[in-house]
Coordinates of C-alpha atoms in Angstrom, one line a residue:
Chain A
M1 CA -4.6 63.8 28.6
S2 CA -7.3 61.5 28.7
W3 CA -10.8 62.1 30.0
F4 CA -11.0 59.3 32.0
K5 CA -8.7 57.3 34.4
R6 CA -8.7 54.0 35.4
I7 CA -8.4 53.6 39.1
K8 CA -8.7 50.0 39.6
T9 CA -6.6 47.6 37.8
G10 CA -7.2 44.0 36.4
I11 CA -10.7 42.2 36.4
T12 CA -12.8 43.2 39.0
T13 CA -15.8 41.1 38.4
K14 CA -16.2 38.6 41.1
N15 CA -16.3 35.0 39.8
K16 CA -19.8 34.6 41.3
E17 CA -21.0 37.0 39.2
K18 CA -19.2 36.1 35.8
K19 CA -22.0 34.9 33.0
E20 CA -21.1 31.2 31.7
I21 CA -21.3 31.1 27.9
P22 CA -22.0 27.3 26.6
E23 CA -19.1 26.7 24.4
G24 CA -20.2 26.4 20.6
L25 CA -23.0 29.2 20.8
W26 CA -21.0 31.1 18.7
Y27 CA -19.1 30.7 15.3
K28 CA -16.5 32.8 14.1
C29 CA -15.5 33.0 10.3
P30 CA -12.0 32.0 9.9
E31 CA -11.7 34.0 6.5
C32 CA -13.3 37.4 7.6
N33 CA -13.5 37.0 11.7
N34 CA -17.4 37.7 11.2
V35 CA -19.6 36.6 14.5
M36 CA -22.7 34.7 14.0
T37 CA -24.7 32.2 16.4
S38 CA -24.2 28.9 15.5
E39 CA -27.8 28.5 15.0
Q40 CA -27.8 31.2 12.4
H41 CA -24.5 29.6 10.8
A42 CA -26.5 26.5 10.5
D43 CA -29.6 28.0 9.2
N44 CA -27.6 29.2 6.5
E45 CA -25.8 26.2 5.4
W46 CA -22.7 26.7 7.3
I47 CA -21.9 29.5 5.0
C48 CA -20.7 32.8 6.8
S49 CA -23.0 35.5 6.5
K50 CA -20.8 38.4 5.3
C51 CA -17.6 36.6 3.1
E52 CA -19.7 33.3 1.9
Y53 CA -17.1 31.3 3.6
H54 CA -18.2 27.5 3.0
E55 CA -17.2 25.9 6.5
K56 CA -16.3 22.5 6.3
I57 CA -19.1 20.1 6.9
G58 CA -19.6 16.4 6.9
S59 CA -21.7 13.6 5.3
R60 CA -24.5 14.3 8.2
E61 CA -25.0 18.0 6.8
Y62 CA -24.8 17.1 3.1
F63 CA -27.2 14.3 3.7
A64 CA -29.5 16.9 5.1
I65 CA -29.0 19.6 2.7
F66 CA -29.8 17.0 -0.6
F67 CA -32.4 14.6 0.4
D68 CA -36.0 15.7 0.5
D69 CA -37.1 16.1 4.3
N70 CA -33.6 14.6 5.1
A71 CA -35.4 11.2 4.6
Y72 CA -32.4 8.6 3.5
E73 CA -31.2 5.3 3.8
E74 CA -27.4 4.6 4.5
I75 CA -25.9 1.6 2.4
A76 CA -22.9 -0.2 4.3
A77 CA -22.9 1.2 7.2
D78 CA -20.9 -0.8 9.4
L79 CA -18.1 -1.3 7.0
I80 CA -14.6 -0.6 8.6
S81 CA -10.9 -0.8 7.8
G82 CA -9.3 -4.4 8.1
D83 CA -5.7 -2.9 8.7
P84 CA -4.6 -5.3 5.8
L85 CA -1.2 -4.7 6.4
G86 CA -1.0 -4.3 9.8
F87 CA 0.6 -0.6 9.5
I88 CA 2.6 0.8 12.4
D89 CA 3.8 4.6 12.3
T90 CA 3.8 6.7 15.4
K91 CA 1.3 4.4 16.6
P92 CA -0.7 1.2 15.1
Y93 CA -3.0 1.7 12.3
D94 CA -6.0 -0.1 13.7
G95 CA -5.5 1.9 17.3
R96 CA -5.9 4.7 15.1
I97 CA -9.0 3.6 13.6
R98 CA -10.7 2.9 16.6
S99 CA -9.9 6.1 18.6
T100 CA -11.2 7.9 15.4
I101 CA -14.1 5.9 15.2
S102 CA -15.3 6.6 19.0
K103 CA -13.9 10.2 18.6
T104 CA -15.9 11.0 15.5
G105 CA -18.6 8.5 15.4
L106 CA -18.2 7.9 11.9
K107 CA -17.0 4.6 10.8
D108 CA -14.7 5.6 7.9
A109 CA -14.1 8.3 5.4
M110 CA -17.3 7.8 3.5
R111 CA -21.1 7.2 3.8
V112 CA -23.5 6.4 1.4
A113 CA -27.2 6.8 1.4
K114 CA -30.0 6.6 -1.0
G115 CA -32.9 8.8 -0.7
E116 CA -34.7 11.3 -3.2
I117 CA -33.4 15.1 -4.2
E118 CA -36.4 16.6 -5.4
E119 CA -38.4 13.8 -5.8
Q120 CA -35.8 12.0 -7.9
K121 CA -34.2 8.7 -6.8
A122 CA -30.4 9.2 -6.0
V123 CA -27.6 7.6 -4.6
I124 CA -24.8 9.8 -2.7
A125 CA -21.6 9.3 -1.3
C126 CA -19.9 11.8 0.7
M127 CA -17.0 11.9 2.0
D128 CA -15.9 12.9 5.7
F129 CA -13.0 15.0 6.0
A130 CA -12.9 14.4 9.9
F131 CA -11.9 10.8 9.5
I132 CA -8.3 10.7 8.8
G133 CA -8.2 13.9 6.6
G134 CA -11.0 12.1 4.3
S135 CA -8.5 9.8 3.3
M136 CA -9.2 6.8 0.8
G137 CA -8.4 3.2 1.7
S138 CA -10.2 0.1 1.2
V139 CA -13.4 1.1 3.1
V140 CA -13.9 4.1 1.0
G141 CA -13.3 2.3 -2.5
E142 CA -15.9 -0.4 -1.2
K143 CA -18.4 1.9 0.0
F144 CA -18.3 4.1 -3.2
A145 CA -18.5 0.3 -5.4
M146 CA -21.4 -0.5 -3.3
G147 CA -23.1 2.9 -4.1
V148 CA -22.6 2.6 -7.7
D149 CA -24.0 -1.0 -7.4
E150 CA -27.1 0.5 -5.9
A151 CA -27.6 3.4 -8.2
I152 CA -27.4 0.6 -11.0
H153 CA -30.1 -1.6 -9.2
H154 CA -32.5 1.4 -8.9
N155 CA -31.6 2.9 -12.4
C156 CA -30.9 6.5 -10.5
A157 CA -27.9 8.7 -10.6
F158 CA -25.0 8.8 -8.5
I159 CA -23.6 11.6 -6.9
C160 CA -20.2 12.0 -4.9
I161 CA -19.4 14.7 -3.0
S162 CA -15.5 14.6 -2.5
K163 CA -13.3 16.4 0.3
S164 CA -10.1 14.4 0.9
G165 CA -6.5 14.6 1.5
G166 CA -6.0 11.7 -0.8
A167 CA -5.3 8.1 -0.8
R168 CA -4.7 6.7 3.0
M169 CA -0.9 5.9 3.5
M170 CA -1.6 3.5 6.0
E171 CA -3.3 1.0 3.5
A172 CA -0.8 1.8 0.9
G173 CA -0.9 -0.4 -2.3
Y174 CA -4.5 -1.1 -1.5
S175 CA -5.0 2.8 -1.1
L176 CA -3.6 3.1 -4.4
M177 CA -5.9 0.4 -6.1
Q178 CA -8.8 2.3 -4.9
M179 CA -8.3 4.7 -7.7
A180 CA -8.6 1.8 -9.9
K181 CA -11.5 0.5 -8.2
T182 CA -13.5 3.4 -8.3
S183 CA -13.1 4.2 -11.7
A184 CA -13.9 0.8 -12.8
K185 CA -17.6 1.3 -11.0
L186 CA -17.7 4.3 -13.1
T187 CA -17.4 2.7 -16.4
Q188 CA -20.2 0.3 -15.1
L189 CA -22.5 3.0 -14.1
S190 CA -21.8 4.9 -17.6
N191 CA -22.7 1.4 -19.4
H192 CA -26.0 1.5 -17.9
G193 CA -26.7 5.4 -19.2
L194 CA -26.8 6.6 -15.6
P195 CA -25.4 10.0 -14.6
Y196 CA -22.8 10.6 -12.3
I197 CA -22.5 14.2 -10.9
S198 CA -19.2 14.6 -8.9
I199 CA -19.1 17.7 -6.4
L200 CA -15.7 18.6 -5.5
T201 CA -15.6 20.4 -2.0
D202 CA -12.9 21.8 0.2
P203 CA -10.2 20.4 0.1
T204 CA -10.1 17.7 -2.7
T205 CA -6.3 16.7 -3.8
G206 CA -4.6 13.8 -4.6
G207 CA -5.7 10.2 -5.4
V208 CA -9.1 11.3 -4.8
T209 CA -8.8 14.5 -7.7
A210 CA -6.7 11.7 -9.8
S211 CA -9.8 9.3 -10.0
F212 CA -13.5 9.8 -9.2
A213 CA -13.5 13.3 -8.3
M214 CA -12.3 14.4 -11.9
L215 CA -14.6 12.1 -13.7
G216 CA -18.2 13.3 -13.6
D217 CA -20.1 13.8 -16.3
I218 CA -20.7 17.1 -14.7
N219 CA -17.9 18.5 -12.2
I220 CA -19.0 20.8 -9.8
A221 CA -17.4 22.7 -7.2
E222 CA -18.2 24.5 -3.9
P223 CA -16.5 28.2 -4.0
K224 CA -13.1 28.9 -3.1
A225 CA -12.6 25.2 -2.3
L226 CA -8.8 23.6 -2.4
I227 CA -8.8 21.3 -5.5
G228 CA -5.4 19.9 -6.9
F229 CA -3.2 16.5 -7.6
A230 CA -0.4 17.9 -5.7
G231 CA -0.8 19.7 -2.3
P232 CA 0.0 23.3 -2.8
R233 CA 3.0 22.8 -0.3
V234 CA 4.6 20.1 -2.6
V235 CA 3.8 22.2 -5.6
K236 CA 5.7 25.5 -3.9
E237 CA 8.9 23.4 -3.3
T238 CA 8.8 22.2 -6.4
I239 CA 8.8 25.3 -8.2
G240 CA 10.8 27.2 -5.4
K241 CA 8.6 30.5 -5.5
D242 CA 5.2 31.3 -4.1
L243 CA 2.3 30.4 -5.6
P244 CA 0.0 33.1 -7.5
K245 CA -2.8 34.1 -5.5
G246 CA -6.1 32.0 -5.8
F247 CA -3.9 29.0 -7.1
Q248 CA -5.5 25.5 -7.0
S249 CA -8.8 27.2 -5.9
S250 CA -12.1 26.3 -7.7
E251 CA -12.3 29.6 -9.4
F252 CA -8.8 28.4 -10.8
V253 CA -9.7 24.8 -11.7
L254 CA -13.0 26.3 -13.3
E255 CA -11.0 28.5 -15.3
H256 CA -8.4 26.0 -16.8
G257 CA -11.6 23.9 -18.0
F258 CA -11.9 21.0 -15.2
L259 CA -15.0 22.3 -13.7
D260 CA -18.5 22.8 -15.0
Y261 CA -19.9 25.2 -12.9
I262 CA -19.3 26.7 -9.0
V263 CA -22.2 26.9 -7.0
S264 CA -23.1 28.0 -3.5
R265 CA -24.3 25.4 -1.0
K266 CA -27.5 27.3 -0.7
E267 CA -28.3 26.8 -4.3
M268 CA -26.6 23.5 -4.8
K269 CA -29.4 21.0 -4.3
K270 CA -31.5 22.9 -6.7
K271 CA -29.4 23.2 -9.4
V272 CA -28.0 19.8 -9.2
A273 CA -31.6 18.2 -9.0
L274 CA -32.3 20.4 -12.2
S275 CA -29.2 18.9 -13.9
L276 CA -30.4 15.4 -12.9
R277 CA -33.7 16.3 -14.2
M278 CA -32.0 17.4 -17.6
F279 CA -30.1 13.9 -17.7
A280 CA -33.4 12.0 -17.7
P281 CA -34.8 10.5 -20.6
D282 CA -37.9 12.8 -20.3
F283 CA -37.6 16.2 -18.3
V284 CA -40.4 16.4 -15.7
E285 CA -40.7 19.7 -13.9
V286 CA -41.5 19.4 -10.4
K287 CA -44.2 21.0 -9.2
H288 CA -43.5 22.5 -6.2
S289 CA -47.1 23.5 -4.9
E290 CA -47.8 19.8 -4.9
K291 CA -44.8 19.3 -2.7
Q292 CA -45.5 21.6 -0.5
G293 CA -49.0 20.2 -0.2
K294 CA -48.1 17.1 1.0
Chain B
M1 CA 28.0 -23.7 -19.6
Q2 CA 28.8 -22.4 -16.1
I3 CA 32.0 -20.9 -17.0
I4 CA 30.7 -19.2 -19.6
L5 CA 27.7 -17.8 -17.0
I6 CA 30.1 -16.6 -14.8
Q7 CA 32.7 -15.0 -16.8
G8 CA 29.8 -13.1 -18.5
F9 CA 28.7 -12.2 -15.0
A10 CA 32.2 -10.7 -14.1
E11 CA 32.6 -8.7 -17.4
K12 CA 29.3 -6.7 -17.1
L13 CA 30.0 -5.7 -13.3
Q14 CA 33.1 -3.6 -13.8
P15 CA 31.7 -0.5 -14.8
M16 CA 29.0 -0.3 -13.0
T17 CA 28.1 1.7 -9.7
Y18 CA 27.6 -0.2 -6.5
L19 CA 25.3 0.4 -3.8
E20 CA 26.0 0.4 -0.1
F21 CA 25.3 -3.1 0.6
E22 CA 27.1 -4.1 -2.9
Q23 CA 30.5 -3.1 -1.3
P24 CA 31.9 -6.8 -1.0
L25 CA 30.9 -7.4 -4.6
K26 CA 32.7 -4.4 -5.4
E27 CA 36.2 -5.9 -3.3
L28 CA 35.6 -9.4 -5.1
N29 CA 35.5 -7.6 -8.5
E30 CA 38.3 -5.7 -8.1
Q31 CA 40.3 -8.4 -6.8
I32 CA 39.4 -10.4 -10.0
E33 CA 40.7 -7.6 -12.3
K34 CA 43.9 -7.4 -10.4
L35 CA 44.4 -11.2 -11.0
K36 CA 43.4 -11.0 -14.4
E37 CA 45.9 -8.1 -15.0
S38 CA 48.7 -9.8 -13.4
E39 CA 47.9 -13.1 -15.2
Q40 CA 48.4 -10.9 -18.6
K41 CA 51.4 -9.4 -17.4
N42 CA 53.4 -12.2 -16.3
G43 CA 52.0 -14.8 -18.4
V44 CA 51.5 -17.7 -15.5
D45 CA 48.0 -19.1 -15.4
I46 CA 46.2 -18.4 -12.6
S47 CA 42.8 -18.8 -13.9
K48 CA 42.1 -21.5 -11.6
A49 CA 42.5 -19.1 -9.0
I50 CA 40.3 -16.4 -10.9
R51 CA 37.6 -19.0 -11.5
D52 CA 37.8 -19.9 -7.7
L53 CA 36.8 -16.2 -6.9
E54 CA 34.4 -15.6 -9.4
K55 CA 32.6 -19.1 -7.8
V56 CA 32.9 -16.9 -4.4
L57 CA 31.8 -13.6 -6.2
K58 CA 28.6 -15.4 -7.5
E59 CA 27.6 -17.1 -4.1
K60 CA 28.1 -13.7 -2.4
T61 CA 25.7 -12.1 -5.1
K62 CA 23.2 -14.6 -4.4
E63 CA 23.5 -14.3 -0.7
I64 CA 23.3 -10.4 -0.9
Y65 CA 20.3 -10.7 -3.4
A66 CA 18.5 -13.3 -1.5
N67 CA 18.3 -10.9 1.4
L68 CA 17.4 -7.6 0.6
D69 CA 15.3 -5.6 2.9
P70 CA 12.5 -3.5 1.4
W71 CA 14.6 -0.6 1.5
Q72 CA 17.5 -2.0 -0.1
R73 CA 15.2 -3.4 -3.0
V74 CA 13.9 0.2 -3.3
Q75 CA 17.6 1.1 -4.0
V76 CA 18.1 -1.2 -6.2
S77 CA 15.0 0.1 -8.2
R78 CA 16.5 3.3 -8.8
H79 CA 19.9 1.9 -9.3
P80 CA 21.4 4.3 -12.2
D81 CA 22.5 1.4 -14.5
R82 CA 19.5 -0.3 -14.6
P83 CA 17.9 -0.6 -18.1
Y84 CA 15.0 2.0 -18.7
T85 CA 11.8 1.8 -21.0
L86 CA 13.6 2.7 -24.4
K87 CA 16.3 0.3 -23.7
Y88 CA 13.8 -2.6 -23.3
I89 CA 11.8 -1.2 -26.3
E90 CA 15.1 -1.2 -28.5
Y91 CA 16.1 -4.5 -27.1
I92 CA 12.7 -6.5 -27.1
T93 CA 11.9 -4.9 -31.0
G94 CA 15.4 -5.5 -32.4
G95 CA 15.3 -1.7 -33.2
H96 CA 12.1 -2.3 -35.1
W97 CA 10.2 0.2 -33.7
I98 CA 9.0 3.8 -34.5
E99 CA 8.8 6.4 -31.9
L100 CA 5.3 8.3 -31.8
H101 CA 5.5 12.0 -30.4
G102 CA 2.5 14.4 -28.8
D103 CA -0.3 14.7 -27.1
R104 CA -2.1 16.9 -30.1
T105 CA -3.3 19.1 -27.4
V106 CA -0.5 21.2 -25.4
K107 CA 3.2 19.3 -26.4
D108 CA 5.3 16.5 -26.5
D109 CA 6.3 15.2 -22.9
K110 CA 10.1 13.9 -22.6
A111 CA 9.2 11.7 -19.9
M112 CA 7.1 9.8 -21.5
V113 CA 7.8 7.7 -24.5
G114 CA 5.5 5.1 -27.0
G115 CA 5.6 4.0 -30.3
F116 CA 4.7 0.7 -32.1
G117 CA 7.0 -1.9 -32.4
L118 CA 7.8 -5.7 -34.0
I119 CA 8.1 -8.2 -31.1
D120 CA 8.3 -11.4 -33.4
N121 CA 6.9 -9.9 -36.2
M122 CA 3.9 -8.8 -34.0
S123 CA 3.1 -5.4 -33.9
V124 CA 2.8 -3.7 -30.2
M125 CA 2.4 -0.3 -28.9
F126 CA 5.0 0.2 -26.4
I127 CA 4.5 2.9 -23.9
G128 CA 6.0 4.0 -20.7
Q129 CA 8.0 6.7 -18.8
Q130 CA 11.4 7.3 -19.7
K131 CA 14.4 8.5 -17.3
G132 CA 17.7 10.1 -18.2
D133 CA 20.9 8.0 -17.6
T134 CA 23.4 11.5 -17.5
T135 CA 22.6 14.6 -15.6
K136 CA 21.4 16.6 -18.9
L137 CA 19.6 13.8 -20.1
R138 CA 17.6 13.0 -16.5
Q139 CA 16.6 16.9 -16.6
Y140 CA 15.4 16.4 -20.1
R141 CA 13.4 13.6 -19.2
N142 CA 12.5 15.6 -16.1
F143 CA 13.5 12.4 -13.9
G144 CA 10.6 10.4 -15.5
M145 CA 7.9 12.7 -13.9
A146 CA 5.3 13.1 -16.7
N147 CA 3.2 16.2 -17.0
P148 CA -0.7 16.1 -18.2
E149 CA 0.4 16.0 -21.5
G150 CA 2.3 12.8 -20.8
Y151 CA -0.7 10.7 -19.6
R152 CA -2.7 12.5 -22.4
K153 CA 0.1 11.1 -25.1
A154 CA 0.0 7.7 -23.6
M155 CA -3.6 7.6 -23.7
R156 CA -3.8 8.8 -27.6
L157 CA -1.1 6.0 -28.4
M158 CA -3.6 3.3 -26.5
K159 CA -6.4 4.8 -28.7
L160 CA -4.2 4.3 -31.7
A161 CA -3.3 0.6 -30.6
E162 CA -7.1 -0.5 -29.7
K163 CA -8.2 1.4 -33.5
F164 CA -5.8 -1.1 -35.4
N165 CA -6.2 -4.0 -33.0
K166 CA -2.8 -4.1 -31.4
P167 CA -1.9 -5.0 -27.7
I168 CA -0.5 -2.6 -25.6
V169 CA 2.6 -2.8 -23.1
T170 CA 3.4 -0.2 -20.7
F171 CA 6.6 0.3 -18.7
I172 CA 6.2 1.7 -15.6
D173 CA 9.5 3.8 -13.9
T174 CA 8.5 6.9 -12.2
P175 CA 9.2 8.7 -9.1
G176 CA 5.9 10.1 -9.4
A177 CA 3.6 12.6 -11.7
F178 CA 5.1 16.0 -11.7
P179 CA 3.9 18.2 -8.9
G180 CA 4.4 21.3 -11.0
L181 CA 2.2 24.6 -11.2
E182 CA 1.7 24.0 -15.1
A183 CA 1.3 20.1 -14.3
E184 CA -1.8 21.4 -12.1
E185 CA -3.2 24.2 -14.6
R186 CA -3.2 21.7 -17.2
G187 CA -5.2 19.3 -14.9
Q188 CA -2.8 16.4 -13.7
G189 CA -5.5 15.0 -11.5
E190 CA -8.0 14.9 -14.1
A191 CA -5.6 13.3 -16.8
I192 CA -4.6 10.6 -14.2
A193 CA -8.1 10.0 -13.6
R194 CA -9.2 9.9 -17.4
N195 CA -6.6 7.0 -17.8
L196 CA -7.5 4.9 -15.3
Y197 CA -11.3 5.2 -16.4
E198 CA -10.6 4.4 -20.5
M199 CA -7.7 1.8 -19.9
M200 CA -10.0 0.1 -18.0
Q201 CA -12.2 -0.5 -21.3
L202 CA -9.3 -0.9 -23.7
K203 CA -10.7 -3.8 -26.3
V204 CA -6.8 -4.8 -26.8
P205 CA -4.6 -6.7 -24.2
V206 CA -2.9 -4.8 -21.9
I207 CA 0.3 -5.6 -20.1
C208 CA 1.5 -3.6 -17.5
I209 CA 5.1 -3.8 -16.3
I210 CA 6.8 -2.0 -13.4
I211 CA 10.7 -2.1 -14.3
G212 CA 11.8 0.8 -11.6
E213 CA 10.1 3.0 -9.3
G214 CA 6.1 2.6 -9.4
A215 CA 5.1 5.5 -7.2
S216 CA 1.5 6.2 -6.6
G217 CA -0.9 7.6 -8.9
G218 CA 2.0 8.7 -11.5
A219 CA 2.7 4.8 -12.3
L220 CA -1.0 4.1 -12.0
G221 CA -1.7 6.2 -14.6
I222 CA -0.4 4.0 -17.1
G223 CA -1.2 0.9 -14.7
I224 CA -4.3 -0.8 -15.7
G225 CA -3.9 -4.0 -17.3
D226 CA -5.2 -7.4 -17.5
K227 CA -2.0 -8.1 -16.4
V228 CA 0.1 -6.0 -14.0
L229 CA 3.6 -7.7 -13.4
M230 CA 6.4 -6.7 -11.3
L231 CA 10.5 -6.8 -11.8
E232 CA 11.7 -8.7 -8.8
N233 CA 13.8 -5.5 -7.3
T234 CA 11.0 -2.9 -8.2
W235 CA 8.4 -1.0 -5.5
Y236 CA 4.9 -0.2 -6.1
S237 CA 2.8 1.7 -3.5
V238 CA 0.8 5.0 -2.9
I239 CA 3.8 7.1 -1.7
S240 CA 7.8 6.8 -1.8
P241 CA 9.2 5.8 1.3
E242 CA 10.8 9.2 1.9
S243 CA 7.4 11.2 1.5
C244 CA 5.6 8.4 3.7
S245 CA 8.4 9.3 6.5
S246 CA 8.2 12.8 6.2
I247 CA 4.6 13.0 6.3
L248 CA 4.3 10.4 8.9
W249 CA 7.3 10.9 11.0
R250 CA 8.0 14.7 9.8
N251 CA 11.6 13.9 8.7
W252 CA 13.3 11.5 6.4
D253 CA 15.1 9.7 9.1
H254 CA 12.4 6.8 9.1
K255 CA 12.8 6.1 5.2
V256 CA 14.0 2.5 6.0
T257 CA 11.1 1.8 8.4
A258 CA 8.6 3.5 5.9
A259 CA 9.5 1.1 3.0
S260 CA 9.1 -2.1 5.4
A261 CA 5.5 -0.5 6.5
L262 CA 4.2 0.2 2.8
K263 CA 4.7 -3.6 1.9
L264 CA 6.0 -2.0 -1.4
T265 CA 8.1 -5.0 -2.8
A266 CA 7.0 -7.2 -5.5
E267 CA 6.7 -10.2 -3.0
D268 CA 4.5 -7.9 -0.8
M269 CA 2.4 -6.5 -3.6
H270 CA 2.1 -10.4 -5.2
D271 CA 0.7 -11.8 -1.8
N272 CA -1.8 -9.3 -1.2
K273 CA -2.9 -9.8 -5.0
L274 CA -2.5 -6.3 -6.0
I275 CA -0.3 -7.6 -8.8
D276 CA -0.6 -10.4 -11.2
G277 CA 2.9 -11.5 -11.2
I278 CA 6.7 -11.4 -10.7
I279 CA 9.4 -11.2 -13.2
K280 CA 12.5 -12.5 -11.9
E281 CA 15.8 -10.8 -12.7
P282 CA 19.0 -12.0 -13.5
L283 CA 21.6 -12.7 -10.3
G284 CA 22.5 -9.7 -9.0
G285 CA 19.6 -7.2 -10.4
A286 CA 18.4 -6.1 -14.0
H287 CA 21.4 -3.3 -13.7
A288 CA 24.1 -6.1 -13.4
H289 CA 22.9 -8.0 -16.6
P290 CA 20.6 -5.6 -18.5
D291 CA 20.5 -7.5 -21.8
E292 CA 19.4 -10.7 -19.7
A293 CA 16.6 -8.5 -18.1
C294 CA 15.3 -7.5 -21.5
A295 CA 15.2 -10.8 -22.8
L296 CA 13.6 -12.2 -19.3
V297 CA 10.7 -9.5 -19.9
K298 CA 10.6 -10.3 -23.5
K299 CA 9.7 -14.2 -22.9
E300 CA 7.2 -13.1 -20.4
I301 CA 5.3 -10.6 -22.8
L302 CA 5.1 -12.8 -25.5
K303 CA 3.7 -15.7 -22.9
Q304 CA 1.4 -13.3 -21.2
L305 CA 0.1 -12.1 -24.9
E306 CA -0.5 -15.7 -26.1
K307 CA -2.6 -16.1 -23.0
L308 CA -4.3 -13.1 -23.4
N309 CA -5.4 -13.3 -27.0
R310 CA -7.5 -16.5 -26.3
L311 CA -9.9 -14.5 -24.6
S312 CA -12.7 -12.2 -26.2
P313 CA -12.4 -8.3 -26.0
E314 CA -15.5 -8.5 -23.4
E315 CA -14.0 -11.2 -21.6
R316 CA -10.7 -9.1 -21.2
V317 CA -12.7 -5.9 -20.2
N318 CA -14.7 -7.7 -17.6
N319 CA -11.9 -9.9 -15.9
R320 CA -9.9 -6.3 -15.9
I321 CA -12.8 -4.7 -14.0
N322 CA -13.7 -7.6 -11.7
K323 CA -9.9 -7.8 -10.6
F324 CA -9.7 -4.1 -9.6
C325 CA -13.1 -4.4 -7.9
S326 CA -11.8 -7.0 -5.7
M327 CA -8.8 -5.4 -4.7
G328 CA -9.5 -4.0 -0.7
V329 CA -10.0 -5.6 2.5
V330 CA -12.5 -4.4 4.8
I331 CA -14.5 -5.7 8.0
G332 CA -18.4 -5.8 7.9
K333 CA -19.5 -6.5 4.7

């Protein structure tokens, strides 16, 4: 027999007494159900404080993480897709583009910017998964190309943060050729002796993995990201059985020799900056005291 | 001359498999066969009737093949009687070629073949995906779906060709790079990416020919060339119509719509400047006249090599890079 007995059933709090909590104040980790305030979550670079789960973030967040004082200049910000094939599936592609632009505030699945990382000039291309699954079409290819040209022009490093479901079906042959185009641009960067750092984040698959994401002078990944060529569902269908645990995770890809290292988002800027300094003709240590004094 | 052509035409059509839209051709061929049989049996001269029917057959074939829709072309590209890579190499070199094996790292991928061969006494490196022509061989060749070691084998052979200053010809015919567990472990993505990067800078002439299916990264992985050509009845795109349908419409019922939407035919790809040229197939498709198809491909290879040999390695590499860099349509530049 219980000590207390409920006499009144249902929720008895009156509507006017109910406390309204605005949406988006709290973040609940999808991996471990840990609850944090959104502010704490953002302060922690959108990483769960308990299980280190790296929430998917976009170019705006990555630029803020990487560029000194969040200062950067965006390149080719206004490029949008031209719907070269007049593609129509369940809805027309140009309508899909327009509605995604107004929904996300992004123009396509990649943004490119130049700025400084611990006082070293760099161009960063960063993909946005929110824009049609971070898919690569003509705009992604062109922005990537312009980013490489910018790096060559300023004689600085080029960094690409990948986050993509692969090539964009609605641009079909054009999308496919962006794999060739981005790879071609990387040969030019290499011929100028400039470093290319590829950062793979959750998820990086398909045509992006099979082109620029795997071509870094160093390939880096965030922990536990999905990285692969074929999607896990397709692989599962092919082999007809369940996939081993951790298949296609960053750790798996590192173990098989396709990544140089895995680094937490919190340590990433520091480690990338150090790598860049090690690539530079003359190693220059950053004087943090000076920087703070500015 | 015309009669010889027509006779050759009728002979070769006999043992083939007919696609759905080719049924009228099947019926005509059967009628011709019956007439020929009865001519032999009865000793009566009905050669005029046969010739007339053969003319009808030729006209009908022309009519059908002039009006193929994209999905029908996809079907032709997969026709089991179409010549595959080894057939082209055998024919073009007259059997004067040596197959080379292995990627020197993991194993020999049977879905990717290659080796040096002679074409009019000129040594050329031939590489391509290979499909099998029987159930057993299809499995042995993994349906033309290469693993990472296949792409690395291809790259090893290309580097070998470059070292000895020999041109490279690749034959593309794949439903895609193999999406298996071990393929992922061994870095399918990296293998293809590396090929794109390295092929872009090869100092020797590179000609890539889509002879059947050109599916996505698996095709592109040996598809970076000074000249990328498609046979008339082939397809080349980012995804197969079936997979496109299953992703965008959640089932395979829209493959015909998807085939049109993807603009994957040789004509569309050429109009969009995503390939450099189209190689005409014999009337009725390469599967109806494999030898003729091989001869046309050989002629084209010789023509293109002659042009490419006139350029310096630097010019070729620059042109190649600039060509791929110009692909794409954007607004606001």
